[in-house]
Short mmCIF file of C-alpha atoms and ligand atoms in Angstrom, two decimals:
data_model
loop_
_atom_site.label_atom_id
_atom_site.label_comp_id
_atom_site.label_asym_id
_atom_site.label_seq_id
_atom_site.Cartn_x
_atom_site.Cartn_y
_atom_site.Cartn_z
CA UNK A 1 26.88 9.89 61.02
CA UNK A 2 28.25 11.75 57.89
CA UNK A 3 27.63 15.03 56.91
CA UNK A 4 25.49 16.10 53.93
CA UNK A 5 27.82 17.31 51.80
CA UNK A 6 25.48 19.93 50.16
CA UNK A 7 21.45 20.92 51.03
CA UNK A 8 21.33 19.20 47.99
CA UNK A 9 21.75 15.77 49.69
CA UNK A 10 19.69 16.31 52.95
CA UNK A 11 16.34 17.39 50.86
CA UNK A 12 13.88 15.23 51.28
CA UNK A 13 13.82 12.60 48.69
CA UNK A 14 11.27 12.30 45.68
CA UNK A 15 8.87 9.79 45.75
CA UNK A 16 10.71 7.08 44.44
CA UNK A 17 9.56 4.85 41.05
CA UNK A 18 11.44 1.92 42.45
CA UNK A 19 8.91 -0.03 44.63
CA UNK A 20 5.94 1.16 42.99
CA UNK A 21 3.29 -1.56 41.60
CA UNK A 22 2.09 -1.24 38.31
CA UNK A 23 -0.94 0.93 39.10
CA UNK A 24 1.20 3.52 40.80
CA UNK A 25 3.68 3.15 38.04
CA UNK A 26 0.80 3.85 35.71
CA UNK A 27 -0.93 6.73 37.68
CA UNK A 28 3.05 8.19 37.73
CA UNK A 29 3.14 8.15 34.00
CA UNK A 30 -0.40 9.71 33.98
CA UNK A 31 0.93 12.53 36.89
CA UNK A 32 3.74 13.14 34.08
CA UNK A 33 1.55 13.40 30.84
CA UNK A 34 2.17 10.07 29.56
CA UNK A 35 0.47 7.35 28.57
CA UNK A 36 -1.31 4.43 30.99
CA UNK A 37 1.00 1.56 28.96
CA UNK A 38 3.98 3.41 29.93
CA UNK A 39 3.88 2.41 33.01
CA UNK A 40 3.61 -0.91 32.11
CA UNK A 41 7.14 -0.04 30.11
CA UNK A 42 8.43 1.41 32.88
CA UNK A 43 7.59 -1.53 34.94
CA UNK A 44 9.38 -3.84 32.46
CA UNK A 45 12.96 -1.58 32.52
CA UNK A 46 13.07 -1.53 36.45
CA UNK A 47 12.12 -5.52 37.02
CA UNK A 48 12.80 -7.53 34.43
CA UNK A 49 15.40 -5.68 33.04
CA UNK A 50 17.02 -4.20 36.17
CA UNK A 51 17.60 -1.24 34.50
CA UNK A 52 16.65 2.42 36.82
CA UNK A 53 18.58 5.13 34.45
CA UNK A 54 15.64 7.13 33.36
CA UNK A 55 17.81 7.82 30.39
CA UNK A 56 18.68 4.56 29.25
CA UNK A 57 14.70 3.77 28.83
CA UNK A 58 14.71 4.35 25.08
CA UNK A 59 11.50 3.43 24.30
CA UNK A 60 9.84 5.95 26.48
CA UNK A 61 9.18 9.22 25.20
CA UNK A 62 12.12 11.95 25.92
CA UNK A 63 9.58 14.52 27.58
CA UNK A 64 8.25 12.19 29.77
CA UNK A 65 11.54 10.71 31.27
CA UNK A 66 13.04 14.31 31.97
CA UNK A 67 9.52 15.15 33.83
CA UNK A 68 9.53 11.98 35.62
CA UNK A 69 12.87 12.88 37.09
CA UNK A 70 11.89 15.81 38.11
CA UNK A 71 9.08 14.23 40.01
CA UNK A 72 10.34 11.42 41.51
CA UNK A 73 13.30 9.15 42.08
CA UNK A 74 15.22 5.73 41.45
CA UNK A 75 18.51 5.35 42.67
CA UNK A 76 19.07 7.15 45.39
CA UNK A 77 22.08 5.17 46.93
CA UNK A 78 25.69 5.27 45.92
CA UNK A 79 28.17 2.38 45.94
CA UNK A 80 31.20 3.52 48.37
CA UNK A 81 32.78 0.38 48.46
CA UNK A 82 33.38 -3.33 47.88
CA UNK A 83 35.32 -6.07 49.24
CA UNK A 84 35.73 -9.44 47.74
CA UNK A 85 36.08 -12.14 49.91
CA UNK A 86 37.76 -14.56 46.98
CA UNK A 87 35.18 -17.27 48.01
CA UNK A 88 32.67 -15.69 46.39
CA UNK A 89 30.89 -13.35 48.39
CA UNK A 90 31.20 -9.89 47.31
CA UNK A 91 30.22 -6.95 50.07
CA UNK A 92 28.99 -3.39 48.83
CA UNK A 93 28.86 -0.35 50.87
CA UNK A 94 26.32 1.69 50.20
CA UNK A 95 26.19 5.57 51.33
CA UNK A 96 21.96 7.01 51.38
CA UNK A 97 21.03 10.24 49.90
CA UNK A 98 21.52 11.64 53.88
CA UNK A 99 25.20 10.29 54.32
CA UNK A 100 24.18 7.20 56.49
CA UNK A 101 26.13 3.80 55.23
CA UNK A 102 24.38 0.19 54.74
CA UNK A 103 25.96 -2.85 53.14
CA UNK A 104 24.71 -5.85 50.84
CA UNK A 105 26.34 -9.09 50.02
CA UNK A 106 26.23 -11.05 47.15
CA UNK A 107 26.91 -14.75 47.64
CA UNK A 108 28.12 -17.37 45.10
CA UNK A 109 27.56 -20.80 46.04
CA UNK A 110 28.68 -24.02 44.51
CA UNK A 111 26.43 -27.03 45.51
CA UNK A 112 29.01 -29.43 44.98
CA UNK A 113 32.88 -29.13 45.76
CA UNK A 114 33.79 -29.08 42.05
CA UNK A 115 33.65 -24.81 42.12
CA UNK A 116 35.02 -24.29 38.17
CA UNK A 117 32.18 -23.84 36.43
CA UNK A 118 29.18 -21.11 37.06
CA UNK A 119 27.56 -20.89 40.56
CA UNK A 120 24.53 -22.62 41.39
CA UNK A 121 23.04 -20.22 43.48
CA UNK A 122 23.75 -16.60 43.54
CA UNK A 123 22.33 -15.02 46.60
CA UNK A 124 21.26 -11.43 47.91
CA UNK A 125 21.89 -10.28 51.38
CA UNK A 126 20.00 -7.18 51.76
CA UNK A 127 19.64 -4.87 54.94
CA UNK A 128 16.32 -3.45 56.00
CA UNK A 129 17.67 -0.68 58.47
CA UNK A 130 20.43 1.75 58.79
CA UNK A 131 22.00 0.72 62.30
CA UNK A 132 19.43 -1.54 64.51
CA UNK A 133 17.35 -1.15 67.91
CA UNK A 134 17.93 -4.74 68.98
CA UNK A 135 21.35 -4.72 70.40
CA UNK A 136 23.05 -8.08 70.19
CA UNK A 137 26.27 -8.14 71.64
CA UNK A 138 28.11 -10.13 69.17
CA UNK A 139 27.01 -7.88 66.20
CA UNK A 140 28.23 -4.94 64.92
CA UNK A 141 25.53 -3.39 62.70
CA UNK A 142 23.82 -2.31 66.41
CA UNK A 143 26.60 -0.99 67.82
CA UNK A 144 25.81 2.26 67.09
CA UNK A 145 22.02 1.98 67.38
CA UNK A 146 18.87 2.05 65.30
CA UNK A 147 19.65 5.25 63.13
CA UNK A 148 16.33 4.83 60.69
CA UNK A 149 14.25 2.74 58.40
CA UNK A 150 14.98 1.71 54.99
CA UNK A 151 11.97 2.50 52.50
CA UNK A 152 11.03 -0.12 50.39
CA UNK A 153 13.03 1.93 47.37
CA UNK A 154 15.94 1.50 49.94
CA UNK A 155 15.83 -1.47 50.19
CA UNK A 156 14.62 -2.59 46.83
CA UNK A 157 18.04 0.04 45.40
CA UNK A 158 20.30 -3.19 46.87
CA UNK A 159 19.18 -5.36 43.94
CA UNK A 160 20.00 -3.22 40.88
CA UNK A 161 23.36 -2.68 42.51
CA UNK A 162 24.04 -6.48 42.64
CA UNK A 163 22.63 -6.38 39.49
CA UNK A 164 24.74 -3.38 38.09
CA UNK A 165 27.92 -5.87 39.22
CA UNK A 166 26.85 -9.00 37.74
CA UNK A 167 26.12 -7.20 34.73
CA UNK A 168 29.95 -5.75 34.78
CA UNK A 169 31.03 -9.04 36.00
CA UNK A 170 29.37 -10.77 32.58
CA UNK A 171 30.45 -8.10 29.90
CA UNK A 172 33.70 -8.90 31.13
CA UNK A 173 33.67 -12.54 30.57
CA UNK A 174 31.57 -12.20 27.26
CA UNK A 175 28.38 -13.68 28.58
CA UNK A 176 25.13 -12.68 29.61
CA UNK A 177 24.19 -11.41 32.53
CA UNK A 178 23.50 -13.84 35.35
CA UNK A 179 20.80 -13.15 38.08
CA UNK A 180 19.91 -13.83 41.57
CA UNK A 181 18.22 -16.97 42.69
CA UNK A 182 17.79 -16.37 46.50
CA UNK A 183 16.87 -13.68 48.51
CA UNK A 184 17.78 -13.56 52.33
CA UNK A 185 17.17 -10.45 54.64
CA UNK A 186 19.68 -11.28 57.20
CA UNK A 187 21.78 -7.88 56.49
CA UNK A 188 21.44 -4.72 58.75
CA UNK A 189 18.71 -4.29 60.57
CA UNK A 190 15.95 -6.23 62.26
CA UNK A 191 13.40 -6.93 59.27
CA UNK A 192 10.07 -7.03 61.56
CA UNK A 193 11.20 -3.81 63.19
CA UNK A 194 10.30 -2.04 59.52
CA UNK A 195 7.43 -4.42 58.95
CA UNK A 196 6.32 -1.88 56.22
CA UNK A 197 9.44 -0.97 54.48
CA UNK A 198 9.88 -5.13 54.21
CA UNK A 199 6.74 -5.67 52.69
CA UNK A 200 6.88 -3.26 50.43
CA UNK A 201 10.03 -4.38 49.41
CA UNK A 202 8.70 -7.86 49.44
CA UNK A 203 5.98 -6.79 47.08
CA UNK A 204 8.05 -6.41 43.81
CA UNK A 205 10.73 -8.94 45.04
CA UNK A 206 7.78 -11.50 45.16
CA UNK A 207 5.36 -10.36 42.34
CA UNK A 208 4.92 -11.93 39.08
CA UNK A 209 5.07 -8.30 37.64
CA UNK A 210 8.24 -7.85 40.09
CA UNK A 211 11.37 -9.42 40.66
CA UNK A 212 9.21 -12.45 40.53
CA UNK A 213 11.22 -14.89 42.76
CA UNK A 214 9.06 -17.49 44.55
CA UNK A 215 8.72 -17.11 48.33
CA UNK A 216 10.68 -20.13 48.80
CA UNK A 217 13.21 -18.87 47.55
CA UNK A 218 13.04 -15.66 49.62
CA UNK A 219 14.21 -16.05 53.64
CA UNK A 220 13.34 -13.19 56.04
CA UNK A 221 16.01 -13.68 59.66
CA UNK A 222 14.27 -11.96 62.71
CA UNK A 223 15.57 -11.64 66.34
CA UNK A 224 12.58 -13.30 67.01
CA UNK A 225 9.42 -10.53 67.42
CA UNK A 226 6.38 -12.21 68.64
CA UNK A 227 3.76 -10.39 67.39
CA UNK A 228 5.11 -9.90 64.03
CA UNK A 229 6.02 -13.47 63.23
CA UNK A 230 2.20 -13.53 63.21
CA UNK A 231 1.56 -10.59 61.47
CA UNK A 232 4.14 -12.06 58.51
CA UNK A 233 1.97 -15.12 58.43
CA UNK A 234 -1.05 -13.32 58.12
CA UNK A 235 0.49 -11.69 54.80
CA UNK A 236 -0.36 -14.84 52.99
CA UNK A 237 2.96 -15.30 51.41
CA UNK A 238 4.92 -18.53 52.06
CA UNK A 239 8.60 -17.12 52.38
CA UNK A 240 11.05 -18.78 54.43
CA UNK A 241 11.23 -17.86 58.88
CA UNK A 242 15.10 -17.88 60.01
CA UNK A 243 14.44 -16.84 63.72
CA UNK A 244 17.83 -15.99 65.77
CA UNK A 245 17.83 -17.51 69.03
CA UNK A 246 20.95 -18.25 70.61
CA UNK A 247 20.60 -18.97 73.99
CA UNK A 248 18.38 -21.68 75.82
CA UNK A 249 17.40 -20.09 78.60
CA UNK A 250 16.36 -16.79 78.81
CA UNK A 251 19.17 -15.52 81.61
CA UNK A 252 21.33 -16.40 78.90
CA UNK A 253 19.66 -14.77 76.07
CA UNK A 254 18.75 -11.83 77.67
CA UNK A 255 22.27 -10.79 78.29
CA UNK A 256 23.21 -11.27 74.83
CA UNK A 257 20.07 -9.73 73.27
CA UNK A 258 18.70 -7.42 75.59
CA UNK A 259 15.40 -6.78 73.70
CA UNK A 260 14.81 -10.59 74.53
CA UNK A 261 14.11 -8.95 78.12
CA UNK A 262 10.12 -8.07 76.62
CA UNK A 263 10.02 -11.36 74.83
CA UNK A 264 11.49 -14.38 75.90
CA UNK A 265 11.94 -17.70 74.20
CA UNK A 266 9.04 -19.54 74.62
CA UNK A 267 6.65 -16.84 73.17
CA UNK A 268 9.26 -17.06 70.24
CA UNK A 269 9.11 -20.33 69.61
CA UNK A 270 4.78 -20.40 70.00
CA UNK A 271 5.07 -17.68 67.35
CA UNK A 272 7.75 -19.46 65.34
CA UNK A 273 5.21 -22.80 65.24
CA UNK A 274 2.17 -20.37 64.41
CA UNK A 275 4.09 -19.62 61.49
CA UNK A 276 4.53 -22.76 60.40
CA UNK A 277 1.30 -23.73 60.96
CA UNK A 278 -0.11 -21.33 58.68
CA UNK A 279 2.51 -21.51 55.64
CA UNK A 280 3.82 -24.84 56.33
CA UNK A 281 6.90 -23.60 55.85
CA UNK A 282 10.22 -25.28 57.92
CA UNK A 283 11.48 -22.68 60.11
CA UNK A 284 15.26 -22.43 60.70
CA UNK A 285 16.58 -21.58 64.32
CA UNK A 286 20.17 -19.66 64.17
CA UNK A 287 22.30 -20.14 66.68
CA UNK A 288 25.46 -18.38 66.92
CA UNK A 289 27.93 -19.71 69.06
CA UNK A 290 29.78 -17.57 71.03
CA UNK A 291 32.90 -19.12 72.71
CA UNK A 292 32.27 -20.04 76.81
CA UNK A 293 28.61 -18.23 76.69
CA UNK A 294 26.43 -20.91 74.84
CA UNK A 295 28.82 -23.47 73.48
CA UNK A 296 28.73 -25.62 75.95
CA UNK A 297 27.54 -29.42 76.03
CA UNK A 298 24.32 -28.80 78.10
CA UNK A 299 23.43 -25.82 75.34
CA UNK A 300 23.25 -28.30 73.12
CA UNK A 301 20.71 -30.54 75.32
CA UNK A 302 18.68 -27.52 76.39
CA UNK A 303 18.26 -26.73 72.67
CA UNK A 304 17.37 -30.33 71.61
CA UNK A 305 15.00 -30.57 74.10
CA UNK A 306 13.47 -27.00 73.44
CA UNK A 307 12.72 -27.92 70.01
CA UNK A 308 11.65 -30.88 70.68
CA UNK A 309 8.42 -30.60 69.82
CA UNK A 310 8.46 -28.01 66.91
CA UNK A 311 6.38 -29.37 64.65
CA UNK A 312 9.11 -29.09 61.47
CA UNK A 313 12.18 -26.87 62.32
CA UNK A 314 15.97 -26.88 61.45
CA UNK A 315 18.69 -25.93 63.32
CA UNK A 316 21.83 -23.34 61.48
CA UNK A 317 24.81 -22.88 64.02
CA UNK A 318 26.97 -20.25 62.85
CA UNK A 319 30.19 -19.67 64.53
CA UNK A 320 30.55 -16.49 65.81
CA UNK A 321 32.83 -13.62 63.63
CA UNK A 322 34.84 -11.98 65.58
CA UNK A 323 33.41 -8.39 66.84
CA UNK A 324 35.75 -5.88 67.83
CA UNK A 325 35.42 -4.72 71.34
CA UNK A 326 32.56 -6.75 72.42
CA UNK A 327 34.10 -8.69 74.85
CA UNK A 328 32.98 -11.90 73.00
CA UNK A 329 35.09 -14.86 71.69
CA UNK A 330 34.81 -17.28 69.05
CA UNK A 331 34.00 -20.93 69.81
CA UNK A 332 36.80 -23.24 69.13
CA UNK A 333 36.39 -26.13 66.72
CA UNK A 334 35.81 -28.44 68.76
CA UNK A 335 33.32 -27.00 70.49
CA UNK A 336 31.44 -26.30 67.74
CA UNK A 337 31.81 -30.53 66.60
CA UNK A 338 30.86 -31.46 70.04
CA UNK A 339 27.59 -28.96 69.66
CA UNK A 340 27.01 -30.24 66.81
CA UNK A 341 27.53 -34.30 67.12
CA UNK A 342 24.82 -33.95 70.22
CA UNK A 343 22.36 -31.95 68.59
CA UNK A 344 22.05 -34.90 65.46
CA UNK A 345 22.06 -37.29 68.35
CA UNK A 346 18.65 -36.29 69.30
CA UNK A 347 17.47 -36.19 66.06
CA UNK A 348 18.08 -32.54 65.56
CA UNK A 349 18.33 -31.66 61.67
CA UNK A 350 21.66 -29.24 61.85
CA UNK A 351 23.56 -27.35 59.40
CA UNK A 352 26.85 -25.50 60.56
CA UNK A 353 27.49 -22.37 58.42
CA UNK A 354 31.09 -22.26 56.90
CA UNK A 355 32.56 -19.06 57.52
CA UNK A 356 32.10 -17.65 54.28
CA UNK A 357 33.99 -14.15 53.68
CA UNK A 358 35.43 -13.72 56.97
CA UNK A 359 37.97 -11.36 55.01
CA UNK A 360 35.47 -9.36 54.53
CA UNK A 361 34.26 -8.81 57.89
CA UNK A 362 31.06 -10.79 56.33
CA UNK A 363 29.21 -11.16 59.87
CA UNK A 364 26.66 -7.85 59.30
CA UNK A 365 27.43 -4.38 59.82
CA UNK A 366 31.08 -4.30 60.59
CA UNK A 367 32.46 -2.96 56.90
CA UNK A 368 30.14 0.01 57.67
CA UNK A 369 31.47 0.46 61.22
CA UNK A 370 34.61 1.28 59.33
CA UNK A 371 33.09 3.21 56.06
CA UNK A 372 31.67 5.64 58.91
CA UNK A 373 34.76 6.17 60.36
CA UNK A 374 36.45 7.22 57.31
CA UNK A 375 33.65 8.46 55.45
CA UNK A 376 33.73 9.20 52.03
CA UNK A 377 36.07 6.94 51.30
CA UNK A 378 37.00 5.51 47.79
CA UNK A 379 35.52 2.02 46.32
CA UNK A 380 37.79 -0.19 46.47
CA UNK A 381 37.52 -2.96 44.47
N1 SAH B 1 18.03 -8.93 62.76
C1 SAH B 1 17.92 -10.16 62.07
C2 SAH B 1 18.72 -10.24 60.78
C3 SAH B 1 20.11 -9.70 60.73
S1 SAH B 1 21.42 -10.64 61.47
C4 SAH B 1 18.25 -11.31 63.00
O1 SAH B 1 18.58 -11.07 64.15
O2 SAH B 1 18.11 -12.45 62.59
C5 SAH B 1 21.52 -12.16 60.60
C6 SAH B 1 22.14 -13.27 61.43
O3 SAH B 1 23.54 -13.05 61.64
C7 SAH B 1 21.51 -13.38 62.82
O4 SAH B 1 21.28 -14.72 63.16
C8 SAH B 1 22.60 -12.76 63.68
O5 SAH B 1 22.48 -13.14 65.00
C9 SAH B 1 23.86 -13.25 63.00
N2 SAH B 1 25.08 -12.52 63.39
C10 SAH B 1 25.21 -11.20 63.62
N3 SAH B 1 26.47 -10.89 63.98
C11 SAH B 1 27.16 -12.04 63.96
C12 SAH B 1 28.54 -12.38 64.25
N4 SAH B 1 29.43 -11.48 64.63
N5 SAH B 1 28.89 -13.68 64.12
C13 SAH B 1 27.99 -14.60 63.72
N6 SAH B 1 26.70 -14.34 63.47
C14 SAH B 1 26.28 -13.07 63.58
#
């Protein structure tokens, strides 16, 4: 972990303004001697216009912005770098007011080959944790372990980032500014493991007074936690399950998820039908293949026939990136075609993730890995 550079930095943070609802905005306002409908203005500057400089809110009175930093905060989080993968995924490295380093991506996607005009779908990769508890082998944001939570403001700072870039990236080009359409929490960190931080973050991402993007278009990835696949159900929103299983038996995913030694699959997959049974949502199993550990032909049957009976799920193979030092190696092509070819044989409904920014060491984690070994270093752009 980095050093603070001054006391300054390892204070304990203000309350922050970004992640509050309107009410809290409101009773922040009141806490700073404003009025009740500038919260409502506030509200308005940090969600719908993506906009967190205090100073830039020009409508609010002077008095009242310079108290309300003083009070709380916004951003918090400070952009350390950024790789471009030229296929249209764009990584920031973000360094927390106490040194420690997550990333978020920013995808562009085309839903047709022709790729000249404007993206279809801009997406948001966001990380929920700094480090993670769970351990996979093949991934390098757990390398070094869980080192803390996000708080909802944490996580919720990743989004006016992104949209600090695509606000750059429009000026630039002489247009408007472009937003997000999807949402996917499949960055650092295992989401379920800061249930509360992710709802909270949820909250505004969700809420008509928010960020305001419908659940479907918002897809929360879990190692697979039991318990709190339920407990997301019971939230009454209807966002989309990824759950990350891997192996097909539990020998096999055990040694390459060791928290799967508490769990095992077939409490994952009850909990991963609960869930559809109470938002009717289509779940999506990830699978990453990892060369000559779960690439094999009879994988492929064990999976078909373990999801046999899942009322309505999908199946997302991604390829493993290569992790330095874990031991692990990619599968070869034609593994993963041969994987593939006998899953849709049995009626499985498959999607194989292209590698998508491989230049910049997109699978999660690994650009911090190297930010915290030269820390402090430059953005790059
Ligand atoms: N903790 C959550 C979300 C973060 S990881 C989860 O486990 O789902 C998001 C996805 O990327 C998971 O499916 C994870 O297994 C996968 N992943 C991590 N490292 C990878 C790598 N090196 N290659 C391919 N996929 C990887």
């Amino acid at each position: 972990m980095a050093q603070p550079a001054s006391r300054l930095e390892s204070a304990p943070p203000l309350p922050s303004l970004i992640g509050m609802n309107p009410d809290q905005l409101a009773h922040a306002v009141g806490q700073c001697g404003g009025r009740p409908f500038n919260g409502g203005q506030l509200a308005q500057w940090l969600y719908k216009r993506r906009v967190a400089d205090l100073g830039a809110m020009s409508d609010l009175p002077k008095a009242l912005r310079v108290t309300l930093a003083e009070k709380f905060s916004t951003i918090t989080s400070q952009v350390i770098a950024r790789q471009e993968s030229g296929e249209g995924t764009t990584k920031l490295g973000l360094r927390l007011h106490d040194g420690l380093v997550i990333e978020c991506v920013l995808m562009r996607e085309h839903d047709t080959d022709d790729v000249s005009g404007p993206p279809d779908r801009l997406t948001i990769c966001i990380s929920t944790q700094a480090g993670c508890a769970m351990g996979c082998r093949f991934c390098a944001s757990g390398r070094l372990g869980l080192k803390r939570h996000l708080s909802a403001g944490e996580i919720l700072e990743q989004f006016f980032h992104v949209a600090d870039l695509l606000r750059q990236e429009g000026a630039a080009q002489g247009r408007p500014e472009s937003w997000l359409t999807n949402v996917v929490v499949m960055g650092m960190g295992e989401p379920l493991h800061n249930f509360d931080g992710l709802m909270g973050a949820l909250e505004v991402v969700n809420a008509e007074w928010g960020f305001h993007f419908g659940a479907r278009r918002v897809t929360v990835s879990t190692v697979g936690l039991p318990d709190r696949i339920r407990e997301l159900a019971g939230q009454g929103y209807q966002f989309n399950l990824a759950v990350s299983l891997h192996a097909t038996t539990d020998e096999q995913r055990t040694s390459l998820i060791p928290t799967n030694a508490g769990t095992g699959l077939k409490a994952i997959i009850a909990a991963a039908a609960d869930y559809f049974r109470v938002s009717r949502r289509e779940v999506t199993f990830e699978y990453t293949l990892v060369g000559e550990s779960n690439d094999a032909p009879d994988d492929a049957l064990r999976l078909a026939e373990l999801l046999r009976d899942f009322p309505r799920g999908n199946v997302n193979l991604i390829p493993m990136n290569p992790v330095e030092g874990s031991g692990l190696k990619e599968p070869t092509a034609q593994a993963v075609e041969e994987f593939t070819r006998l899953l849709r044989q049995r009626g499985v409904n498959v999607h194989v993730r292209r590698k998508r920014g491989r230049r910049v060491l997109a699978a999660c984690g690994q650009l911090r890995l190297q930010l915290e070994s030269a820390s402090g270093s430059p953005v790059s752009g």
